[in-house]
PDB file of C-alpha atoms and ligand atoms in Angstrom:
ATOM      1  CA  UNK A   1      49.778  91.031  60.942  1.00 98.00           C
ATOM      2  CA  UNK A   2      51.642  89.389  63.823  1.00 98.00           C
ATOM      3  CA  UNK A   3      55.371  90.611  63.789  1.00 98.00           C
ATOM      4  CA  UNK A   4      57.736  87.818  65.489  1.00 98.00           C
ATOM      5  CA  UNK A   5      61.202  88.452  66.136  1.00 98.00           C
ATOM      6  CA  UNK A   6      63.929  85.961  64.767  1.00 97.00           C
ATOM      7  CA  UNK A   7      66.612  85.525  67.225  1.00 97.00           C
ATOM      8  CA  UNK A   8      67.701  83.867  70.146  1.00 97.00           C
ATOM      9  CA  UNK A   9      69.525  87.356  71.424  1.00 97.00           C
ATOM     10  CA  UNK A  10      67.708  88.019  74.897  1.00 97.00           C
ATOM     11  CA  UNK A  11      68.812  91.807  74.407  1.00 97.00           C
ATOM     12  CA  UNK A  12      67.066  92.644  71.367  1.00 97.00           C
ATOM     13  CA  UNK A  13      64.131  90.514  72.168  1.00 97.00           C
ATOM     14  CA  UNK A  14      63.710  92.306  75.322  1.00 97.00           C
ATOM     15  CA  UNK A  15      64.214  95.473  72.871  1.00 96.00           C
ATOM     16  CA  UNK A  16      61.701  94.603  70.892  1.00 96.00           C
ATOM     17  CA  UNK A  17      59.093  93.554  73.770  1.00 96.00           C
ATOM     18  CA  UNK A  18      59.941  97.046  74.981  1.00 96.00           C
ATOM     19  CA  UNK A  19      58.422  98.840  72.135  1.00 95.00           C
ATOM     20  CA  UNK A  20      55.052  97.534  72.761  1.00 96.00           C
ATOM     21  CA  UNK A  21      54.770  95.466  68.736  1.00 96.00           C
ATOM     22  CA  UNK A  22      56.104  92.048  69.183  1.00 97.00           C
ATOM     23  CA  UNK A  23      53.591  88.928  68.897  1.00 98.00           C
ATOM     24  CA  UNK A  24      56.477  86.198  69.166  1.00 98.00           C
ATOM     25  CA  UNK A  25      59.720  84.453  68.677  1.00 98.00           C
ATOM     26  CA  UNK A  26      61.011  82.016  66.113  1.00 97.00           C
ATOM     27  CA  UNK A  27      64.343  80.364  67.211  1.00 93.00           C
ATOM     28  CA  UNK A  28      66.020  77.470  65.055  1.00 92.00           C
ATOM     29  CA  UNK A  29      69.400  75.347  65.997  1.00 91.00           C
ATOM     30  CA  UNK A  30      71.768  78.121  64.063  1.00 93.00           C
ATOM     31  CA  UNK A  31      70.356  81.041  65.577  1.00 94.00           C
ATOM     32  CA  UNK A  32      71.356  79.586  68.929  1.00 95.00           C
ATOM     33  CA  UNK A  33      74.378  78.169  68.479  1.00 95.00           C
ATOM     34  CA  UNK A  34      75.009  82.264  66.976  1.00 95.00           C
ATOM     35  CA  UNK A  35      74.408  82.909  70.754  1.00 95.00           C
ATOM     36  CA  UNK A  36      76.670  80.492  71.886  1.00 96.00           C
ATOM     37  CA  UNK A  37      73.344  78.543  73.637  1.00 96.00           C
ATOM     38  CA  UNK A  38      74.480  74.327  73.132  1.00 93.00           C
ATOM     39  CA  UNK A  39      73.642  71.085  74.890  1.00 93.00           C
ATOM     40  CA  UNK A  40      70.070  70.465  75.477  1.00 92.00           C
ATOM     41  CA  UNK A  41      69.377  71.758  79.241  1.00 94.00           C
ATOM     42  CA  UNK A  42      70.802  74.445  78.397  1.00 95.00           C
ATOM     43  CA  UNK A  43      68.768  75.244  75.008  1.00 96.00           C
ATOM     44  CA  UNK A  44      65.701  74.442  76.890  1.00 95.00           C
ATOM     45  CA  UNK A  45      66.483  76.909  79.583  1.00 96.00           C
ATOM     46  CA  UNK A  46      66.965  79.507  77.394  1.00 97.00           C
ATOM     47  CA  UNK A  47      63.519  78.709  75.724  1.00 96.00           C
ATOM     48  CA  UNK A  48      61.972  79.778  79.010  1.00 96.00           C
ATOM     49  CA  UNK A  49      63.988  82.713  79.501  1.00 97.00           C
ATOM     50  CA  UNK A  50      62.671  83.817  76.289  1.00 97.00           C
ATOM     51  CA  UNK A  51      59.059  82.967  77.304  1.00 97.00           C
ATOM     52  CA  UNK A  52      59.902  84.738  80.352  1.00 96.00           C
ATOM     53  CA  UNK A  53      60.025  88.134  78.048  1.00 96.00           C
ATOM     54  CA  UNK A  54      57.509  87.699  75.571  1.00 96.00           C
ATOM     55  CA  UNK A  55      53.906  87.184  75.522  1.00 91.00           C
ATOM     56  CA  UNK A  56      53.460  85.624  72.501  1.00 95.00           C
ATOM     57  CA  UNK A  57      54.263  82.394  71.264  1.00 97.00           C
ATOM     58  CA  UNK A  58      57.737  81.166  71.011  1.00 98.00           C
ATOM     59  CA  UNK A  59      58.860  78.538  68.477  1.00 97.00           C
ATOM     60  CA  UNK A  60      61.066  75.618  69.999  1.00 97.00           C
ATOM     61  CA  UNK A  61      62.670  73.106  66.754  1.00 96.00           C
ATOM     62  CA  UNK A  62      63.275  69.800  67.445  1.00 97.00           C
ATOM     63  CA  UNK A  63      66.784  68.035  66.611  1.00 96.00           C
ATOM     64  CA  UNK A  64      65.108  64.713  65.912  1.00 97.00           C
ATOM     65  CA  UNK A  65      64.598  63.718  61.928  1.00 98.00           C
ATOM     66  CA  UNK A  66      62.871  60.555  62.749  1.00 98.00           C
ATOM     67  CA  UNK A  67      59.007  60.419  64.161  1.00 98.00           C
ATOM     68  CA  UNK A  68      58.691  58.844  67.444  1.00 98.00           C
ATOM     69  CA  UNK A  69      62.088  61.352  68.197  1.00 98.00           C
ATOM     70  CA  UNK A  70      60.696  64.238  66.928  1.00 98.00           C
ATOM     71  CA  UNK A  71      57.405  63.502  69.327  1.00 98.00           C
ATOM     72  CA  UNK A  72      59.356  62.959  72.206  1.00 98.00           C
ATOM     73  CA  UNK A  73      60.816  65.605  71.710  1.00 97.00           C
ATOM     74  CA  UNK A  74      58.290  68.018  70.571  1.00 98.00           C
ATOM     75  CA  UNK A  75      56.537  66.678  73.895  1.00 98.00           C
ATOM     76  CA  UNK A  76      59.520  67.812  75.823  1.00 97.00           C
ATOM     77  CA  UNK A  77      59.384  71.135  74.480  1.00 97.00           C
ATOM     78  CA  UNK A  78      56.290  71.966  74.346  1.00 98.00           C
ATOM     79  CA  UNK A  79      55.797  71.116  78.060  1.00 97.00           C
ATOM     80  CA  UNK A  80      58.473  74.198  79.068  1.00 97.00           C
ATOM     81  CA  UNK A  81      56.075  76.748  78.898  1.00 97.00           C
ATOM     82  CA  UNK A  82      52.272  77.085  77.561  1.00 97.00           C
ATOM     83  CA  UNK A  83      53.526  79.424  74.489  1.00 97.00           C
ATOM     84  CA  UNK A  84      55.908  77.070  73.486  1.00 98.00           C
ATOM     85  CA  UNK A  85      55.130  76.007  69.718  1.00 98.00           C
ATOM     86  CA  UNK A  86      56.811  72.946  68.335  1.00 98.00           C
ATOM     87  CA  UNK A  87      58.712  73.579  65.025  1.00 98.00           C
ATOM     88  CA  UNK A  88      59.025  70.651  62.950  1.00 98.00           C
ATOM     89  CA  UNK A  89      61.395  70.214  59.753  1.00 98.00           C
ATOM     90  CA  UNK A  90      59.641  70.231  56.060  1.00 98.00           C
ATOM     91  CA  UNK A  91      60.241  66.288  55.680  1.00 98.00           C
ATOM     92  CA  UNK A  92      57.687  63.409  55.663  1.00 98.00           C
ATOM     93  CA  UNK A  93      58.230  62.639  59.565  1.00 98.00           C
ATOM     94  CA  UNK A  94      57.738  66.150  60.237  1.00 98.00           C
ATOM     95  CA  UNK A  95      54.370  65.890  58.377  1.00 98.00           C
ATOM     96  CA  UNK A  96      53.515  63.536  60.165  1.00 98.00           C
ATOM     97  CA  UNK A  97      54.352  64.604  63.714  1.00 98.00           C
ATOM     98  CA  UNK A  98      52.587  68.156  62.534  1.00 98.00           C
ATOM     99  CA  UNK A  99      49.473  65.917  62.442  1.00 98.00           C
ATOM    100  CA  UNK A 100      49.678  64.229  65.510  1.00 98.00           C
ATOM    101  CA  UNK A 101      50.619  67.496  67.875  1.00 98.00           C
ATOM    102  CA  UNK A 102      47.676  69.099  65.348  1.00 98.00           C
ATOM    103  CA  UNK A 103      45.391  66.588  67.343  1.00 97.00           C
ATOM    104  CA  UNK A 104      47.033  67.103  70.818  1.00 97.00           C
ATOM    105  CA  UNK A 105      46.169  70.654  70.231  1.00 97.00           C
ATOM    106  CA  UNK A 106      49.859  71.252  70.719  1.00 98.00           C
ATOM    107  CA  UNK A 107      50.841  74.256  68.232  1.00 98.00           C
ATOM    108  CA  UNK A 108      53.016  73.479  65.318  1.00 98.00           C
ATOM    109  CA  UNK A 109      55.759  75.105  62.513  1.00 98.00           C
ATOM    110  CA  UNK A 110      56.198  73.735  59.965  1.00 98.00           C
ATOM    111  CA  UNK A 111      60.078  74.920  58.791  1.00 98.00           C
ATOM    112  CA  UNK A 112      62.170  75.119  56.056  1.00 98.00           C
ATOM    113  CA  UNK A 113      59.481  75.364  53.039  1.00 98.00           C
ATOM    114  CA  UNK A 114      60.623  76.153  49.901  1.00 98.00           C
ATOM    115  CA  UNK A 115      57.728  75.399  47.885  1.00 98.00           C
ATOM    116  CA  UNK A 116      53.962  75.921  47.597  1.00 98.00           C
ATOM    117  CA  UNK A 117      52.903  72.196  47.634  1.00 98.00           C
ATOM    118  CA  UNK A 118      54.842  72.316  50.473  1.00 98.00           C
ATOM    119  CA  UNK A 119      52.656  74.509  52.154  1.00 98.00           C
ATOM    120  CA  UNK A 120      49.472  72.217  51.001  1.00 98.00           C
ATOM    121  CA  UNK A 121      51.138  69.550  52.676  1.00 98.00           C
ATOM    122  CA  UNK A 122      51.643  71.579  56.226  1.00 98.00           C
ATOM    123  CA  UNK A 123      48.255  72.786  56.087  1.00 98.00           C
ATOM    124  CA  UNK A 124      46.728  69.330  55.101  1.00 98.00           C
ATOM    125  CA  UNK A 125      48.225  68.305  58.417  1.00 98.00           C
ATOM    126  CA  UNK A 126      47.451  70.724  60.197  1.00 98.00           C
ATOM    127  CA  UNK A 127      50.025  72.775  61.121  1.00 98.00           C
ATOM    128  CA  UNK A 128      49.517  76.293  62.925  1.00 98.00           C
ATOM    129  CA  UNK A 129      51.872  78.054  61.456  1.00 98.00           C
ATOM    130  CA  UNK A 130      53.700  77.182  57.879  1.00 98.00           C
ATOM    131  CA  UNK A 131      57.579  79.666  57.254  1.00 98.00           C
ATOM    132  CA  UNK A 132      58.705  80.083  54.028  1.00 98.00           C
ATOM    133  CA  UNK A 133      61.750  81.236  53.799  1.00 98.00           C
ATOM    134  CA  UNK A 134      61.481  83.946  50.793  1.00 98.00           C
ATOM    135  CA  UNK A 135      65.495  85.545  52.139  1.00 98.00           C
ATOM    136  CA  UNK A 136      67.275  82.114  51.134  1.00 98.00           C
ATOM    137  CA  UNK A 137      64.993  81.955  47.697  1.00 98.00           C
ATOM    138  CA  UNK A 138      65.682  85.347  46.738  1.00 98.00           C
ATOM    139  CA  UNK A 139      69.413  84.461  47.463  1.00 98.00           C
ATOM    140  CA  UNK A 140      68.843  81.943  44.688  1.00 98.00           C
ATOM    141  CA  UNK A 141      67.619  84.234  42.375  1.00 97.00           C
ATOM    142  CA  UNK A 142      63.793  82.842  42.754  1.00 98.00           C
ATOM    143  CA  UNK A 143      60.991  85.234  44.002  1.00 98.00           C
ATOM    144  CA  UNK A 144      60.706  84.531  47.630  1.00 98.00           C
ATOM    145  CA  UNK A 145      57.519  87.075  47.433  1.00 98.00           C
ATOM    146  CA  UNK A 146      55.835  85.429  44.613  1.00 98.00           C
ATOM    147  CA  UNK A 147      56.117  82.342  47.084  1.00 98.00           C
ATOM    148  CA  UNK A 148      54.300  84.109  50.086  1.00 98.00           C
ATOM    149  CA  UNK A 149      51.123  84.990  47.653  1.00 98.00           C
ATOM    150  CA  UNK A 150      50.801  81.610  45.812  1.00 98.00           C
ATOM    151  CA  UNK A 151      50.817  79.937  49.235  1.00 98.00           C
ATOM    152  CA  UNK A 152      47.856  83.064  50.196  1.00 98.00           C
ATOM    153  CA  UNK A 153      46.048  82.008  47.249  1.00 98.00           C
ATOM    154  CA  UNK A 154      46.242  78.261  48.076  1.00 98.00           C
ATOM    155  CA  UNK A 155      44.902  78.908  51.754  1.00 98.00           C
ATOM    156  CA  UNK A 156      42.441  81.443  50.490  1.00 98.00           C
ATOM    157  CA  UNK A 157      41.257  79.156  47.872  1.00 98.00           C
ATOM    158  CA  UNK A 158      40.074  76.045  50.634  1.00 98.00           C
ATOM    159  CA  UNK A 159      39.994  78.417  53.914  1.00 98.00           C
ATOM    160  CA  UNK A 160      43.087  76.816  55.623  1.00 98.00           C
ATOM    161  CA  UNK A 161      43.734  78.339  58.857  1.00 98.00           C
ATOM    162  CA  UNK A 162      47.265  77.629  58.692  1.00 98.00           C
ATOM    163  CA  UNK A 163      49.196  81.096  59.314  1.00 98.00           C
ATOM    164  CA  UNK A 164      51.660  82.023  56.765  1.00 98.00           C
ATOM    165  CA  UNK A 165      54.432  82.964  58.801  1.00 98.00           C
ATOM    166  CA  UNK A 166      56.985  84.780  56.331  1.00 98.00           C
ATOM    167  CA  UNK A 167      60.492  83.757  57.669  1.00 98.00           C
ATOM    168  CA  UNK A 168      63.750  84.468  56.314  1.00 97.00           C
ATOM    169  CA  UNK A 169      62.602  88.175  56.145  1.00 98.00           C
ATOM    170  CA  UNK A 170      65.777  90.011  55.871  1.00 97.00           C
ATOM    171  CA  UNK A 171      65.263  93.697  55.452  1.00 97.00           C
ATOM    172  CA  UNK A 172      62.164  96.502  55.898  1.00 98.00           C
ATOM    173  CA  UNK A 173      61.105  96.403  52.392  1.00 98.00           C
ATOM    174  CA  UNK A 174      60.222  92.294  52.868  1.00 98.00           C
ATOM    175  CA  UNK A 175      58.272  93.167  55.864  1.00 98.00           C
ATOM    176  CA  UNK A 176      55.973  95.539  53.722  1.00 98.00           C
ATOM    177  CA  UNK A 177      55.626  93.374  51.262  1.00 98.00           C
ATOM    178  CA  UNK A 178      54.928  90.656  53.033  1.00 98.00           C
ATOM    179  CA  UNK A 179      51.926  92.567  54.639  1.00 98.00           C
ATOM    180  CA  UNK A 180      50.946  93.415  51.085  1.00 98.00           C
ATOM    181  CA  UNK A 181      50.178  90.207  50.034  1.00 98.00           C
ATOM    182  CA  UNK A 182      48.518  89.266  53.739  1.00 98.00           C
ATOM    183  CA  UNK A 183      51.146  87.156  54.969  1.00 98.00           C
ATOM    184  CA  UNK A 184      49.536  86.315  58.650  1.00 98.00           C
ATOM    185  CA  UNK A 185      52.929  86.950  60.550  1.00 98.00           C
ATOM    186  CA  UNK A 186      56.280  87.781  59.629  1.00 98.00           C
ATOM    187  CA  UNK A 187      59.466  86.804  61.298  1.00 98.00           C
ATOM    188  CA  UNK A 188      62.694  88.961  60.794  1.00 98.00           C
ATOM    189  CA  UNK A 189      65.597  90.725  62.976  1.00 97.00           C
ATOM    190  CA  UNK A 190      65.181  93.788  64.921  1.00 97.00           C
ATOM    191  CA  UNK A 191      66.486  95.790  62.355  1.00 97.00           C
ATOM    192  CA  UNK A 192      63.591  95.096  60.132  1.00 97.00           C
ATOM    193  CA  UNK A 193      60.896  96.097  62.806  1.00 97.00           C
ATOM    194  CA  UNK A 194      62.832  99.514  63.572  1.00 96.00           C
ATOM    195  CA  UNK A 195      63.077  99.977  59.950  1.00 97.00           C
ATOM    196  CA  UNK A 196      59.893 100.676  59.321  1.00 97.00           C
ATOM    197  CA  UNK A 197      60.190 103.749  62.055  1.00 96.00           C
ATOM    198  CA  UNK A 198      62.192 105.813  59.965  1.00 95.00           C
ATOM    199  CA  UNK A 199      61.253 108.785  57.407  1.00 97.00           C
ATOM    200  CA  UNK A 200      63.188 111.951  56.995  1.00 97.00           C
ATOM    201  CA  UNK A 201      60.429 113.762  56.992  1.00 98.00           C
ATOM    202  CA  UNK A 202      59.210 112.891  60.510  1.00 98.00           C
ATOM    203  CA  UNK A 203      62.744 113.822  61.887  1.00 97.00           C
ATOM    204  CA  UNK A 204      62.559 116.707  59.929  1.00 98.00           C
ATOM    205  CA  UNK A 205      58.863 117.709  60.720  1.00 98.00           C
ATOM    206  CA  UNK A 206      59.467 116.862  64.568  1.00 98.00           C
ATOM    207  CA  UNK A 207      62.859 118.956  64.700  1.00 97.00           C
ATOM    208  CA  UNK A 208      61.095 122.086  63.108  1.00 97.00           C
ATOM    209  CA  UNK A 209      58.274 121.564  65.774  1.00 97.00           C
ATOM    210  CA  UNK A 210      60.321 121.785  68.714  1.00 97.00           C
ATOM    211  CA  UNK A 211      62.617 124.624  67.021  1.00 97.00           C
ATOM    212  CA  UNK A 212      59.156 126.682  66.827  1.00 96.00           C
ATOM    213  CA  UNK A 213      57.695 126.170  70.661  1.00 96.00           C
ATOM    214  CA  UNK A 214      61.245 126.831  71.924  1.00 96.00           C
ATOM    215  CA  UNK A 215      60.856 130.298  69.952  1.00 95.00           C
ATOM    216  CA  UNK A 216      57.676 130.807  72.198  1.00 86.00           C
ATOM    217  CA  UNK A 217      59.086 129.398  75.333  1.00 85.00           C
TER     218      UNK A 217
HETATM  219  O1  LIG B 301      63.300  82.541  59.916  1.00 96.49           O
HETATM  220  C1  LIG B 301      64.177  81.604  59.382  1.00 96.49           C
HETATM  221  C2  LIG B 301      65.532  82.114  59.524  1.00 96.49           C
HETATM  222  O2  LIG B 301      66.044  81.977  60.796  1.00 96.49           O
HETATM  223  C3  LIG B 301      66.467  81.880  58.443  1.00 96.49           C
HETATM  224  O3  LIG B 301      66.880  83.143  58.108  1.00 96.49           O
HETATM  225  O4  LIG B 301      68.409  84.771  57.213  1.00 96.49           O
HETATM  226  O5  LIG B 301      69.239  82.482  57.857  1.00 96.49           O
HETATM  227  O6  LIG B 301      67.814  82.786  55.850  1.00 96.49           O
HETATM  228  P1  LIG B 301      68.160  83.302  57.202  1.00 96.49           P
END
């Protein structure tokens, strides 16, 4: 399971990087305007800089809702840096600029899906990776889980390669059950990676340890 970080923070990417478990980034317009990031050069120089941290592969979204925009612009982006990955709205244009960039061999993300026939869709064009956002369904009151494994069973069912990449991940407990089902990546904050450090027991067990080779030492 490929764990991305879902920011635009260059602090806790950096953070995460550190600890030696990141695979990538996912970025979207809100995330950095949260960061204060606006106007385009500017956005697109703080692509890079993230690129400049990770290894993995970054995901860039375009602004444009129309097609020949959204391939200028997915062009554009994806020619910052070679782990640039072009994310694309869940709309018909975006469908359709999945499948052209799916035969540039440019990498695609297909965002904002909601639905499992929207997932059919993103992986009938395509697209490298597909995000559900199961955080804003379960704010609905709709299983954003039970979304991750019918889109698994979909895939499964015709061998799709399309990763699932589980977005909107909000807490630890997502994260596990995300790699329960076999989502292919998740994308969530920092909190939810360090999350999964923590048991009582190992602070517990490593505290009595040391207490014990101090009494010998
Ligand atoms: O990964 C998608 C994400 O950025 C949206 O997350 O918490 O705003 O629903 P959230």
């Amino acid at each position: 399971m490929k764990f991305f970080i879902d920011t635009a923070n260059l602090s806790q990417i950096a953070e995460a990087q550190k600890m030696g478990v990141l695979d990538g980034v996912t970025t979207n317009p809100s995330l950095m305007a949260k960061e204060g990031i606006t106007g385009a050069e500017n956005i697109k120089n703080h692509y890079k800089a993230i690129c400049d941290i990770v290894d993995g592969e970054v995901s860039a979204e375009v602004i444009a809702t129309d097609y020949e925009g959204m391939i200028k612009e997915g062009h554009e982006l994806a020619a910052l840096h070679p782990q640039i990955v072009v994310k694309l709205p869940m709309i018909k244009a975006g469908i359709q600029a999945c499948k052209y960039f799916s035969q540039q061999g440019i990498k695609t993300n297909l965002t904002l899906v909601f639905s499992a026939g929207q997932a059919l869709l993103a992986a009938k064009a395509g697209a490298t990776f597909v995000s559900p956002f199961i955080g804003r369904l379960d704010d609905i009151s709709t299983d954003g889980l039970n979304l991750i494994a019918e889109i698994r069973q979909i895939y499964d069912n015709y061998g799709f390669e399309t990763q699932i990449l589980a977005a909107s991940v909000r807490h630890t407990m997502h994260v596990i059950d995300c790699a329960k089902i076999g989502a292919d990546v998740m994308t969530g904050p920092l909190s939810s990676i360090e999350g999964l450090l923590k048991h009582p027991l190992t602070d517990i067990g490593l505290e009595q340890f040391l207490a014990d080779y101090r009494k010998g030492n």
